[in-house]
């Protein structure tokens, strides 16, 4: 199973993403959910994931900034 995180500041959207797709049958385990990119980045500093679905526009740190910052820190 691939480890997946979902990041969205709107709880309604976050819950819909969790429930509308059968993640397990698609080969994913939803390991974590976040309401901003900063929380997701903090999690990624201690844990590994295979994929993240993130909203582009969020407070604190948006999805694009999350991707840029992650790439700077973990570039291989």
mmCIF file of N, CA and C in Angstrom:
data_model
loop_
_atom_site.group_PDB
_atom_site.id
_atom_site.type_symbol
_atom_site.label_atom_id
_atom_site.label_comp_id
_atom_site.label_asym_id
_atom_site.label_seq_id
_atom_site.Cartn_x
_atom_site.Cartn_y
_atom_site.Cartn_z
ATOM 1 N N UNK A 1 0.839 -1.192 0.000
ATOM 2 C CA UNK A 1 0.000 0.000 0.000
ATOM 3 C C UNK A 1 0.876 1.245 0.000
ATOM 4 N N UNK A 2 0.465 2.213 -0.779
ATOM 5 C CA UNK A 2 1.134 3.503 -0.781
ATOM 6 C C UNK A 2 0.577 4.362 0.341
ATOM 7 N N UNK A 3 1.453 5.129 0.993
ATOM 8 C CA UNK A 3 1.023 6.033 2.055
ATOM 9 C C UNK A 3 0.686 7.391 1.442
ATOM 10 N N UNK A 4 -0.498 7.892 1.781
ATOM 11 C CA UNK A 4 -1.033 9.120 1.201
ATOM 12 C C UNK A 4 -1.423 10.090 2.302
ATOM 13 N N UNK A 5 -1.255 11.385 2.058
ATOM 14 C CA UNK A 5 -1.769 12.431 2.939
ATOM 15 C C UNK A 5 -2.633 13.364 2.106
ATOM 16 N N UNK A 6 -3.644 13.910 2.743
ATOM 17 C CA UNK A 6 -4.522 14.876 2.091
ATOM 18 C C UNK A 6 -4.454 16.178 2.872
ATOM 19 N N UNK A 7 -4.264 17.276 2.160
ATOM 20 C CA UNK A 7 -4.081 18.571 2.791
ATOM 21 C C UNK A 7 -5.048 19.581 2.178
ATOM 22 N N UNK A 8 -6.002 20.051 2.987
ATOM 23 C CA UNK A 8 -6.985 21.038 2.523
ATOM 24 C C UNK A 8 -7.498 21.807 3.732
ATOM 25 N N UNK A 9 -7.617 23.110 3.606
ATOM 26 C CA UNK A 9 -8.050 23.936 4.732
ATOM 27 C C UNK A 9 -9.562 23.908 4.956
ATOM 28 N N UNK A 10 -10.310 23.417 4.013
ATOM 29 C CA UNK A 10 -11.763 23.327 4.157
ATOM 30 C C UNK A 10 -12.135 21.924 4.611
ATOM 31 N N UNK A 11 -12.649 21.826 5.830
ATOM 32 C CA UNK A 11 -12.973 20.515 6.412
ATOM 33 C C UNK A 11 -13.973 19.737 5.568
ATOM 34 N N UNK A 12 -14.928 20.428 4.977
ATOM 35 C CA UNK A 12 -15.917 19.742 4.143
ATOM 36 C C UNK A 12 -15.244 19.049 2.961
ATOM 37 N N UNK A 13 -14.361 19.755 2.305
ATOM 38 C CA UNK A 13 -13.642 19.185 1.163
ATOM 39 C C UNK A 13 -12.744 18.040 1.611
ATOM 40 N N UNK A 14 -12.077 18.228 2.731
ATOM 41 C CA UNK A 14 -11.200 17.195 3.267
ATOM 42 C C UNK A 14 -11.981 15.910 3.541
ATOM 43 N N UNK A 15 -13.129 16.044 4.186
ATOM 44 C CA UNK A 15 -13.963 14.871 4.473
ATOM 45 C C UNK A 15 -14.480 14.222 3.191
ATOM 46 N N UNK A 16 -14.843 15.038 2.205
ATOM 47 C CA UNK A 16 -15.319 14.486 0.931
ATOM 48 C C UNK A 16 -14.219 13.701 0.239
ATOM 49 N N UNK A 17 -13.005 14.239 0.240
ATOM 50 C CA UNK A 17 -11.892 13.523 -0.383
ATOM 51 C C UNK A 17 -11.613 12.202 0.322
ATOM 52 N N UNK A 18 -11.800 12.175 1.627
ATOM 53 C CA UNK A 18 -11.591 10.935 2.376
ATOM 54 C C UNK A 18 -12.656 9.897 2.060
ATOM 55 N N UNK A 19 -13.893 10.352 1.849
ATOM 56 C CA UNK A 19 -15.012 9.418 1.728
ATOM 57 C C UNK A 19 -15.464 9.101 0.307
ATOM 58 N N UNK A 20 -15.195 9.969 -0.645
ATOM 59 C CA UNK A 20 -15.713 9.772 -2.000
ATOM 60 C C UNK A 20 -14.901 8.727 -2.778
ATOM 61 N N UNK A 21 -13.657 8.538 -2.383
ATOM 62 C CA UNK A 21 -12.781 7.600 -3.084
ATOM 63 C C UNK A 21 -12.467 6.430 -2.161
ATOM 64 N N UNK A 22 -12.537 5.228 -2.695
ATOM 65 C CA UNK A 22 -12.147 4.041 -1.930
ATOM 66 C C UNK A 22 -10.625 3.912 -2.046
ATOM 67 N N UNK A 23 -9.939 4.603 -1.162
ATOM 68 C CA UNK A 23 -8.485 4.677 -1.235
ATOM 69 C C UNK A 23 -7.826 3.308 -1.114
ATOM 70 N N UNK A 24 -8.371 2.465 -0.262
ATOM 71 C CA UNK A 24 -7.778 1.143 -0.048
ATOM 72 C C UNK A 24 -7.799 0.306 -1.324
ATOM 73 N N UNK A 25 -8.925 0.312 -2.021
ATOM 74 C CA UNK A 25 -8.987 -0.476 -3.256
ATOM 75 C C UNK A 25 -8.120 0.122 -4.360
ATOM 76 N N UNK A 26 -7.770 1.399 -4.213
ATOM 77 C CA UNK A 26 -6.864 2.041 -5.169
ATOM 78 C C UNK A 26 -5.397 1.835 -4.778
ATOM 79 N N UNK A 27 -5.177 1.156 -3.647
ATOM 80 C CA UNK A 27 -3.810 0.856 -3.242
ATOM 81 C C UNK A 27 -3.194 1.876 -2.304
ATOM 82 N N UNK A 28 -4.018 2.735 -1.691
ATOM 83 C CA UNK A 28 -3.517 3.783 -0.807
ATOM 84 C C UNK A 28 -4.040 3.630 0.614
ATOM 85 N N UNK A 29 -3.195 3.975 1.547
ATOM 86 C CA UNK A 29 -3.577 4.098 2.945
ATOM 87 C C UNK A 29 -3.456 5.587 3.282
ATOM 88 N N UNK A 30 -4.546 6.219 3.692
ATOM 89 C CA UNK A 30 -4.491 7.631 4.076
ATOM 90 C C UNK A 30 -3.853 7.685 5.457
ATOM 91 N N UNK A 31 -2.594 8.103 5.501
ATOM 92 C CA UNK A 31 -1.813 8.107 6.735
ATOM 93 C C UNK A 31 -2.047 9.344 7.579
ATOM 94 N N UNK A 32 -2.418 10.462 6.934
ATOM 95 C CA UNK A 32 -2.577 11.711 7.669
ATOM 96 C C UNK A 32 -3.406 12.699 6.861
ATOM 97 N N UNK A 33 -4.000 13.646 7.578
ATOM 98 C CA UNK A 33 -4.692 14.772 6.946
ATOM 99 C C UNK A 33 -4.200 16.053 7.612
ATOM 100 N N UNK A 34 -4.206 17.138 6.842
ATOM 101 C CA UNK A 34 -3.714 18.418 7.340
ATOM 102 C C UNK A 34 -4.595 19.543 6.830
ATOM 103 N N UNK A 35 -4.606 20.653 7.570
ATOM 104 C CA UNK A 35 -5.390 21.815 7.143
ATOM 105 C C UNK A 35 -4.510 22.944 6.634
ATOM 106 N N UNK A 36 -3.190 22.739 6.600
ATOM 107 C CA UNK A 36 -2.291 23.711 5.979
ATOM 108 C C UNK A 36 -0.975 23.031 5.625
ATOM 109 N N UNK A 37 -0.255 23.649 4.728
ATOM 110 C CA UNK A 37 0.992 23.076 4.245
ATOM 111 C C UNK A 37 2.082 22.997 5.290
ATOM 112 N N UNK A 38 2.091 23.931 6.230
ATOM 113 C CA UNK A 38 3.121 23.922 7.272
ATOM 114 C C UNK A 38 3.006 22.665 8.127
ATOM 115 N N UNK A 39 1.794 22.304 8.501
ATOM 116 C CA UNK A 39 1.594 21.085 9.289
ATOM 117 C C UNK A 39 2.026 19.855 8.495
ATOM 118 N N UNK A 40 1.727 19.840 7.204
ATOM 119 C CA UNK A 40 2.139 18.724 6.359
ATOM 120 C C UNK A 40 3.657 18.639 6.270
ATOM 121 N N UNK A 41 4.313 19.771 6.115
ATOM 122 C CA UNK A 41 5.773 19.797 6.024
ATOM 123 C C UNK A 41 6.407 19.312 7.325
ATOM 124 N N UNK A 42 5.861 19.724 8.455
ATOM 125 C CA UNK A 42 6.374 19.265 9.748
ATOM 126 C C UNK A 42 6.244 17.739 9.856
ATOM 127 N N UNK A 43 5.141 17.207 9.395
ATOM 128 C CA UNK A 43 4.928 15.758 9.399
ATOM 129 C C UNK A 43 5.956 15.071 8.501
ATOM 130 N N UNK A 44 6.206 15.646 7.339
ATOM 131 C CA UNK A 44 7.137 15.056 6.383
ATOM 132 C C UNK A 44 8.584 15.056 6.880
ATOM 133 N N UNK A 45 8.895 15.932 7.798
ATOM 134 C CA UNK A 45 10.248 15.953 8.363
ATOM 135 C C UNK A 45 10.492 14.736 9.253
ATOM 136 N N UNK A 46 9.426 14.113 9.739
ATOM 137 C CA UNK A 46 9.554 12.962 10.634
ATOM 138 C C UNK A 46 9.023 11.658 10.031
ATOM 139 N N UNK A 47 8.259 11.744 8.956
ATOM 140 C CA UNK A 47 7.586 10.579 8.386
ATOM 141 C C UNK A 47 7.740 10.569 6.868
ATOM 142 N N UNK A 48 7.576 9.409 6.274
ATOM 143 C CA UNK A 48 7.642 9.311 4.824
ATOM 144 C C UNK A 48 6.250 9.041 4.253
ATOM 145 N N UNK A 49 6.007 9.616 3.109
ATOM 146 C CA UNK A 49 4.768 9.414 2.367
ATOM 147 C C UNK A 49 5.123 9.119 0.918
ATOM 148 N N UNK A 50 4.201 8.482 0.222
ATOM 149 C CA UNK A 50 4.394 8.237 -1.199
ATOM 150 C C UNK A 50 3.713 9.297 -2.052
ATOM 151 N N UNK A 51 2.658 9.919 -1.502
ATOM 152 C CA UNK A 51 1.914 10.930 -2.267
ATOM 153 C C UNK A 51 1.176 11.871 -1.321
ATOM 154 N N UNK A 52 0.955 13.092 -1.810
ATOM 155 C CA UNK A 52 0.160 14.083 -1.090
ATOM 156 C C UNK A 52 -0.803 14.717 -2.077
ATOM 157 N N UNK A 53 -2.054 14.808 -1.675
ATOM 158 C CA UNK A 53 -3.036 15.580 -2.431
ATOM 159 C C UNK A 53 -3.222 16.863 -1.639
ATOM 160 N N UNK A 54 -2.966 18.002 -2.272
ATOM 161 C CA UNK A 54 -3.015 19.259 -1.542
ATOM 162 C C UNK A 54 -3.777 20.333 -2.306
ATOM 163 N N UNK A 55 -4.461 21.145 -1.545
ATOM 164 C CA UNK A 55 -5.123 22.329 -2.075
ATOM 165 C C UNK A 55 -4.030 23.338 -2.439
ATOM 166 N N UNK A 56 -4.261 24.112 -3.462
ATOM 167 C CA UNK A 56 -3.273 25.115 -3.858
ATOM 168 C C UNK A 56 -3.359 26.345 -2.962
ATOM 169 N N UNK A 57 -4.582 26.776 -2.639
ATOM 170 C CA UNK A 57 -4.780 27.991 -1.843
ATOM 171 C C UNK A 57 -5.194 27.632 -0.426
ATOM 172 N N UNK A 58 -4.288 27.899 0.539
ATOM 173 C CA UNK A 58 -4.566 27.653 1.953
ATOM 174 C C UNK A 58 -3.845 28.707 2.779
ATOM 175 N N UNK A 59 -4.340 28.958 3.985
ATOM 176 C CA UNK A 59 -3.616 29.881 4.871
ATOM 177 C C UNK A 59 -2.363 29.214 5.434
ATOM 178 N N UNK A 60 -1.522 29.987 6.044
ATOM 179 C CA UNK A 60 -0.264 29.574 6.676
ATOM 180 C C UNK A 60 0.765 29.196 5.620
ATOM 181 N N UNK A 61 0.551 28.104 4.890
ATOM 182 C CA UNK A 61 1.424 27.704 3.778
ATOM 183 C C UNK A 61 0.548 27.008 2.751
ATOM 184 N N UNK A 62 0.536 27.530 1.530
ATOM 185 C CA UNK A 62 -0.310 26.919 0.500
ATOM 186 C C UNK A 62 0.368 25.696 -0.113
ATOM 187 N N UNK A 63 -0.367 24.995 -0.938
ATOM 188 C CA UNK A 63 0.129 23.759 -1.525
ATOM 189 C C UNK A 63 1.344 23.942 -2.425
ATOM 190 N N UNK A 64 1.394 25.054 -3.140
ATOM 191 C CA UNK A 64 2.545 25.296 -4.017
ATOM 192 C C UNK A 64 3.805 25.562 -3.202
ATOM 193 N N UNK A 65 3.662 26.344 -2.133
ATOM 194 C CA UNK A 65 4.805 26.613 -1.259
ATOM 195 C C UNK A 65 5.258 25.334 -0.555
ATOM 196 N N UNK A 66 4.317 24.488 -0.191
ATOM 197 C CA UNK A 66 4.650 23.189 0.402
ATOM 198 C C UNK A 66 5.523 22.384 -0.555
ATOM 199 N N UNK A 67 5.118 22.306 -1.809
ATOM 200 C CA UNK A 67 5.874 21.542 -2.798
ATOM 201 C C UNK A 67 7.275 22.133 -3.012
ATOM 202 N N UNK A 68 7.359 23.453 -3.120
ATOM 203 C CA UNK A 68 8.661 24.113 -3.324
ATOM 204 C C UNK A 68 9.584 23.886 -2.129
ATOM 205 N N UNK A 69 9.046 24.059 -0.925
ATOM 206 C CA UNK A 69 9.852 23.909 0.284
ATOM 207 C C UNK A 69 10.287 22.461 0.469
ATOM 208 N N UNK A 70 9.376 21.537 0.236
ATOM 209 C CA UNK A 70 9.721 20.117 0.340
ATOM 210 C C UNK A 70 10.861 19.777 -0.616
ATOM 211 N N UNK A 71 10.750 20.269 -1.817
ATOM 212 C CA UNK A 71 11.787 19.970 -2.821
ATOM 213 C C UNK A 71 13.146 20.525 -2.407
ATOM 214 N N UNK A 72 13.166 21.749 -1.833
ATOM 215 C CA UNK A 72 14.423 22.333 -1.376
ATOM 216 C C UNK A 72 15.053 21.504 -0.255
ATOM 217 N N UNK A 73 14.229 21.072 0.682
ATOM 218 C CA UNK A 73 14.729 20.345 1.843
ATOM 219 C C UNK A 73 15.139 18.923 1.496
ATOM 220 N N UNK A 74 14.337 18.236 0.699
ATOM 221 C CA UNK A 74 14.539 16.812 0.478
ATOM 222 C C UNK A 74 15.032 16.462 -0.921
ATOM 223 N N UNK A 75 15.536 17.417 -1.630
ATOM 224 C CA UNK A 75 16.042 17.149 -2.983
ATOM 225 C C UNK A 75 17.126 16.081 -2.925
ATOM 226 N N UNK A 76 16.997 15.110 -3.789
ATOM 227 C CA UNK A 76 17.973 14.002 -3.808
ATOM 228 C C UNK A 76 18.755 14.010 -5.074
#
